[in-house]
XYZ file of C-alpha atoms in Angstrom:
354
model
C 0.000 0.000 0.000
C 1.142 3.526 -0.723
C 2.212 5.699 2.176
C 1.064 9.362 2.304
C 4.261 10.643 0.678
C 3.920 8.190 -2.209
C 0.246 9.014 -2.703
C 1.067 12.708 -2.827
C 3.901 11.987 -5.257
C 1.561 10.066 -7.551
C -0.889 12.975 -7.562
C 2.003 15.192 -8.615
C 3.265 12.738 -11.233
C -0.183 12.663 -12.846
C -0.331 16.451 -12.794
C 3.018 16.994 -14.498
C 2.379 14.199 -17.001
C -0.544 16.263 -18.307
C 1.557 19.421 -18.632
C -0.007 21.617 -21.357
C 3.386 22.249 -22.956
C 3.710 18.607 -24.012
C 3.385 18.427 -27.783
C 0.734 16.261 -29.381
C 2.034 13.023 -30.752
C 1.807 9.238 -30.724
C 3.630 8.781 -27.411
C 2.064 8.379 -23.964
C 2.155 11.160 -21.404
C 4.142 10.028 -18.356
C 5.212 11.623 -15.089
C 7.750 10.530 -12.462
C 8.540 11.743 -8.938
C 11.601 10.532 -7.007
C 11.479 10.281 -3.209
C 14.324 9.611 -0.796
C 14.050 7.102 2.048
C 12.297 9.670 4.250
C 9.705 10.548 1.611
C 11.260 13.870 0.631
C 10.966 14.777 -3.034
C 14.340 14.560 -4.761
C 13.224 15.479 -8.263
C 10.428 15.124 -10.766
C 10.268 14.712 -14.514
C 7.880 14.162 -17.387
C 8.006 13.094 -21.003
C 7.872 16.034 -23.413
C 7.349 14.139 -26.660
C 9.061 11.915 -29.201
C 12.851 11.939 -28.991
C 13.004 13.640 -25.578
C 14.026 11.893 -22.335
C 11.350 9.703 -20.817
C 9.871 10.755 -17.481
C 12.137 8.526 -15.386
C 15.296 9.666 -17.171
C 14.192 13.286 -16.897
C 13.652 12.937 -13.152
C 16.988 11.128 -12.658
C 18.789 13.870 -14.577
C 17.195 16.548 -12.401
C 18.130 14.644 -9.233
C 21.756 14.386 -10.285
C 21.945 18.021 -11.363
C 20.577 19.155 -8.022
C 22.996 17.104 -5.947
C 25.448 19.265 -4.097
C 28.867 19.472 -5.679
C 31.162 16.790 -4.333
C 28.411 14.674 -2.797
C 26.758 11.609 -4.288
C 23.147 11.949 -5.359
C 20.734 10.566 -2.774
C 19.316 8.052 -5.221
C 20.435 4.818 -3.545
C 17.345 3.213 -2.051
C 15.079 5.957 -3.426
C 11.482 5.403 -4.543
C 10.362 6.216 -8.063
C 6.657 6.957 -8.401
C 5.599 6.677 -12.058
C 2.294 6.954 -13.903
C 3.165 4.213 -16.415
C 5.280 1.074 -16.196
C 8.943 1.892 -16.964
C 9.785 0.758 -20.476
C 12.284 -1.893 -21.563
C 12.515 -0.628 -25.121
C 15.600 0.934 -26.672
C 14.701 3.459 -29.354
C 15.760 7.083 -29.569
C 16.127 6.849 -25.792
C 17.274 4.011 -23.534
C 15.079 1.712 -21.420
C 13.753 3.456 -18.308
C 13.603 0.306 -16.184
C 17.330 -0.225 -16.607
C 18.015 3.460 -15.861
C 16.238 3.109 -12.502
C 18.189 -0.059 -11.716
C 21.509 1.580 -12.616
C 20.686 4.609 -10.458
C 20.258 2.460 -7.335
C 16.535 3.045 -6.899
C 15.112 0.541 -4.420
C 11.352 0.800 -4.873
C 9.069 1.692 -7.778
C 5.382 2.576 -7.559
C 3.629 1.944 -10.885
C 0.180 3.406 -11.498
C -0.529 1.563 -14.762
C 0.973 -1.343 -16.673
C 2.213 -0.567 -20.173
C -0.115 -2.133 -22.799
C 2.464 -1.680 -25.563
C 4.110 -5.085 -26.172
C 7.195 -3.382 -27.611
C 7.914 -1.510 -24.370
C 6.279 -3.636 -21.661
C 8.132 -5.869 -19.227
C 9.552 -3.214 -16.951
C 7.941 -4.585 -13.803
C 9.476 -8.017 -14.361
C 12.913 -6.552 -15.126
C 12.818 -4.395 -11.995
C 11.804 -7.301 -9.772
C 14.439 -9.568 -11.259
C 17.021 -6.903 -10.353
C 15.811 -6.983 -6.732
C 13.725 -3.796 -6.689
C 10.422 -3.700 -4.851
C 7.561 -2.883 -7.238
C 4.159 -1.775 -5.923
C 1.160 -2.037 -8.257
C -1.456 -1.694 -5.486
C -2.721 1.769 -6.413
C -5.819 3.478 -4.936
C -8.767 3.240 -7.342
C -9.047 6.986 -7.919
C -5.399 7.336 -8.884
C -5.463 4.203 -11.027
C -8.458 5.624 -12.902
C -6.658 8.934 -13.398
C -3.624 7.122 -14.789
C -5.856 5.253 -17.226
C -7.654 8.409 -18.338
C -4.352 10.196 -18.965
C -3.578 8.154 -22.094
C -6.960 6.879 -23.247
C -6.354 7.902 -26.833
C -2.866 6.435 -26.937
C -4.030 3.086 -25.550
C -6.995 3.031 -27.937
C -4.600 3.580 -30.832
C -2.476 0.613 -29.762
C -5.484 -1.704 -29.882
C -7.422 -0.291 -32.835
C -4.876 1.561 -35.022
C -7.123 4.634 -35.162
C -7.894 7.568 -32.876
C -10.404 7.379 -30.038
C -13.512 9.290 -31.169
C -15.601 11.305 -28.719
C -18.739 12.860 -30.187
C -20.166 15.980 -28.539
C -23.838 16.915 -28.918
C -25.920 19.741 -27.435
C -29.626 18.855 -27.487
C -33.045 19.918 -26.266
C -35.296 17.415 -24.521
C -36.998 16.665 -27.836
C -33.696 15.978 -29.554
C -33.236 19.242 -31.430
C -29.799 20.688 -32.132
C -31.176 23.921 -33.621
C -34.500 25.735 -33.973
C -36.589 25.731 -37.149
C -34.877 28.916 -38.347
C -31.430 27.369 -37.835
C -30.496 29.278 -34.671
C -28.619 27.221 -32.091
C -26.842 29.769 -29.829
C -27.303 28.941 -27.162
C -29.214 25.732 -26.504
C -27.189 25.050 -23.363
C -25.978 27.294 -20.538
C -22.540 28.693 -19.868
C -21.456 25.773 -17.647
C -22.057 23.257 -20.441
C -20.403 25.492 -23.003
C -17.343 25.916 -20.813
C -17.103 22.166 -20.450
C -16.777 21.929 -24.233
C -13.599 24.000 -23.956
C -12.408 21.629 -21.226
C -13.034 18.725 -23.605
C -11.047 20.393 -26.368
C -7.991 20.640 -24.136
C -8.063 16.878 -23.510
C -8.254 15.914 -27.200
C -5.611 15.972 -29.897
C -7.990 17.203 -32.583
C -11.422 18.761 -33.050
C -13.154 17.588 -36.226
C -16.049 19.184 -38.140
C -17.436 18.939 -41.648
C -17.327 21.485 -44.442
C -21.001 22.313 -43.876
C -20.375 23.402 -40.298
C -17.271 25.310 -41.388
C -19.343 27.243 -43.957
C -22.342 27.858 -41.712
C -20.637 28.763 -38.434
C -17.025 29.695 -39.282
C -15.961 28.323 -35.880
C -12.502 28.911 -34.430
C -12.538 25.506 -32.622
C -10.160 26.857 -29.984
C -10.085 25.979 -26.289
C -10.782 29.110 -24.274
C -10.969 30.044 -20.608
C -14.044 31.719 -19.128
C -12.449 35.148 -19.727
C -12.102 34.383 -23.431
C -8.325 33.890 -23.442
C -6.861 30.892 -25.228
C -5.637 28.035 -23.072
C -2.030 26.794 -23.306
C -3.078 23.462 -24.844
C -4.885 23.781 -28.167
C -6.204 20.966 -30.393
C -5.439 20.519 -34.056
C -8.489 21.850 -35.923
C -9.629 19.577 -38.741
C -12.319 20.010 -41.396
C -13.313 16.973 -43.454
C -15.269 16.875 -46.690
C -14.979 17.634 -50.383
C -16.978 20.872 -50.367
C -15.607 24.404 -50.440
C -15.291 26.208 -47.106
C -13.641 29.420 -45.916
C -10.466 29.273 -43.805
C -11.137 28.827 -40.103
C -10.602 31.929 -37.962
C -7.112 31.594 -36.524
C -6.425 33.807 -33.500
C -2.902 33.914 -32.098
C -2.209 30.720 -30.200
C -4.777 28.584 -32.046
C -3.915 25.050 -33.064
C -2.965 24.029 -36.572
C -5.844 23.955 -39.080
C -5.918 21.079 -41.562
C -8.272 19.958 -44.348
C -9.116 16.295 -44.868
C -10.400 16.039 -48.421
C -12.592 13.005 -47.911
C -16.156 12.170 -46.903
C -15.134 8.750 -45.579
C -14.874 8.678 -41.765
C -12.372 5.804 -41.833
C -10.128 7.663 -44.274
C -10.289 10.813 -42.142
C -9.312 8.893 -39.014
C -6.516 7.135 -40.873
C -5.111 10.521 -41.884
C -5.345 11.899 -38.341
C -3.735 8.763 -36.916
C -0.848 9.052 -39.369
C -0.305 12.597 -38.098
C 0.164 11.207 -34.578
C -3.266 12.310 -33.298
C -4.849 9.817 -30.946
C -8.058 11.405 -29.576
C -10.601 13.181 -31.785
C -13.498 15.333 -30.571
C -16.261 15.248 -33.169
C -18.214 18.514 -33.204
C -19.782 18.449 -36.665
C -23.384 18.680 -37.779
C -25.985 15.938 -38.264
C -24.508 14.566 -41.498
C -21.061 14.050 -39.997
C -22.539 12.598 -36.806
C -24.635 10.127 -38.808
C -21.673 9.077 -40.942
C -19.493 8.220 -37.943
C -22.333 6.523 -36.038
C -23.395 4.520 -39.087
C -19.833 3.247 -39.569
C -19.462 2.315 -35.899
C -16.629 4.811 -35.376
C -17.935 6.643 -32.297
C -16.421 5.360 -29.065
C -18.008 7.814 -26.646
C -20.824 10.381 -26.695
C -20.936 13.459 -24.497
C -24.466 14.857 -24.627
C -25.335 18.189 -23.045
C -29.084 17.949 -22.548
C -30.898 21.264 -22.089
C -34.196 21.551 -20.154
C -35.781 23.034 -23.279
C -38.379 22.072 -25.901
C -38.443 23.364 -29.488
C -40.941 21.095 -31.203
C -39.290 21.571 -34.585
C -35.830 22.155 -35.982
C -32.683 20.289 -36.882
C -32.116 16.871 -35.383
C -28.816 15.940 -33.790
C -27.996 13.309 -36.399
C -28.911 12.610 -39.972
C -30.331 9.370 -41.316
C -28.662 6.349 -39.715
C -30.275 3.897 -42.098
C -32.463 2.493 -39.313
C -35.968 1.649 -40.503
C -37.196 -0.629 -37.729
C -36.939 -0.579 -33.961
C -35.132 -3.909 -33.942
C -32.163 -2.239 -35.666
C -31.877 0.631 -33.201
C -28.481 1.805 -31.965
C -28.439 1.249 -28.217
C -26.150 3.169 -25.877
C -24.961 2.488 -22.355
C -25.105 5.347 -19.865
C -21.726 5.706 -18.171
C -22.308 8.892 -16.193
C -24.818 11.708 -15.728
C -23.880 15.008 -14.099
C -25.855 18.249 -13.694
C -24.092 21.408 -14.921
C -25.391 24.550 -13.245
C -24.563 27.975 -14.678
C -24.223 31.214 -12.729
C -27.746 32.238 -13.770
C -29.174 29.106 -12.142
C -29.795 27.221 -15.375
C -28.976 23.517 -15.117
C -28.191 21.271 -18.060
C -27.454 17.575 -17.806
C -24.246 16.055 -19.116
C -24.643 12.445 -20.217
C -21.671 10.247 -21.011
C -22.631 7.267 -23.156
C -20.952 4.519 -25.118
C -22.388 2.416 -27.931
C -23.431 -0.962 -26.608
C -21.226 -3.790 -27.733
C -22.900 -6.174 -30.156
């Protein structure tokens, strides 16, 4: 079981692993905190992207650099608290498990096993070298470690990005009124959560129709309107003509995917190193991804509002009988209350496995 110092260190390792300065790419986000025998923090480190030192090596380097001149670093018998199993792979950088062994670390706390067969095996290597390895992580921290790299892990198993679809709906399933107006169906709390979602995804994807109709910036903004440090790549897919997206200073790269095929669009994004896509398009794009079974998660902001007419959330799914319906499993429901007292409901759903 983790002691208080190790639990605190794991909280910190998860925090620095998600540092907004980390570039998007196909590598996992990882954090590491080194503790001495008394539980004092020696150093911390995190992975900054492909070709840079891994989190463990970064932390070890910081520990050595901070050692007083003429004295040995206090690494012998230290504890390394890491968000992901130290790797055994030698690529552009060396294996982290061996680096911890060579440094004299005595104990390693691992929040999540590495699902990548190329890099896995660190726990076994550490134990064979005589290090104590603790995998007994509190449920909340284990869940946080899993959420940190959802897109990366999904890519390992499916060779395509994780797709989260976002919808804002009235109680009668309308995404816009009969005259096309849709600002704002939901309150400020739900709208701000969309910006939170954008910061957790590698890319935001819309269709050319939405780009023409709304000219959205697709940026992640704070409540004061300023752009957040982490910005998603902004992608528009389709073969139609559309104007350039507004690009304020600090916005993410804007790219065009000249295809109407959801699989082809995801293949392109995956090849660019993007592992988590937030789908924010209109009903045609939503229907295309749902029809092809390429939506992994739905975030629905449900407003306590009725319109009676207007645009539906999705286009035709090709379902003509109730027996062919697309069933979803409810994962979570959370009320979102705005400063004016308005409360929307956020539903997290996943398509039911066949």
